[in-house]
């Protein structure tokens, strides 16, 4: 019984020690940021144009998923769009044309919310970060 306990303790120490020296898997995926610069109503409310800025480590890839939600009377206007891009290490700008869900209301000028989910990947791993913010549709 003592041999089993001693062997178990040795095995646990070896495994724990090897885990402590393993490199971080997501070292090349962070830090990253996004910010919505403007949201403009298009096509009589069937679409909004989202101007978004992002940054992430050079050599990584980013996937942006933006959902815009707004009230229109007693109904909800909502739409989602995604886009992929390569990261340069500097801030970059992109546009996303977010079409409304056909079952919902039209987008109108006024207050809304945006949920941006960014997934940044390098060759070994990915990091996903959601971010909610209040926006204004112009």
XYZ file of C-alpha atoms in Angstrom, residues 88-138:
51
model
C -1.682 43.776 -38.343
C -1.002 44.793 -34.745
C -2.402 48.288 -35.409
C -5.950 49.650 -35.302
C -7.923 48.904 -38.463
C -11.408 49.895 -39.591
C -14.100 47.795 -41.224
C -17.764 48.046 -42.223
C -20.462 45.513 -41.514
C -23.825 45.737 -43.269
C -26.291 44.343 -40.746
C -29.611 43.343 -42.301
C -32.632 43.177 -40.014
C -34.263 39.855 -39.219
C -37.289 39.677 -41.515
C -39.622 38.674 -38.674
C -38.712 41.817 -36.717
C -39.319 45.535 -37.023
C -37.413 48.050 -39.134
C -34.410 49.846 -37.641
C -35.184 53.457 -36.711
C -32.982 56.391 -35.719
C -32.313 56.404 -31.985
C -30.823 54.421 -29.127
C -29.874 50.781 -29.593
C -27.494 48.164 -28.251
C -24.706 46.304 -29.971
C -23.111 43.035 -28.955
C -19.705 42.486 -30.525
C -18.160 39.057 -30.152
C -14.570 38.909 -31.292
C -12.652 35.675 -31.691
C -8.909 36.083 -32.120
C -6.938 33.034 -33.272
C -3.298 32.235 -33.816
C -1.926 28.925 -35.110
C -2.530 27.102 -31.826
C -5.544 28.578 -30.060
C -8.437 31.035 -30.074
C -9.767 33.534 -27.555
C -13.412 34.694 -27.663
C -14.496 37.936 -25.983
C -18.065 39.323 -26.019
C -18.712 43.037 -25.458
C -22.039 44.864 -25.117
C -22.394 48.604 -25.599
C -25.044 51.282 -26.002
C -25.025 52.853 -29.458
C -27.034 55.379 -31.464
C -28.399 54.692 -34.936
C -28.104 57.858 -37.055
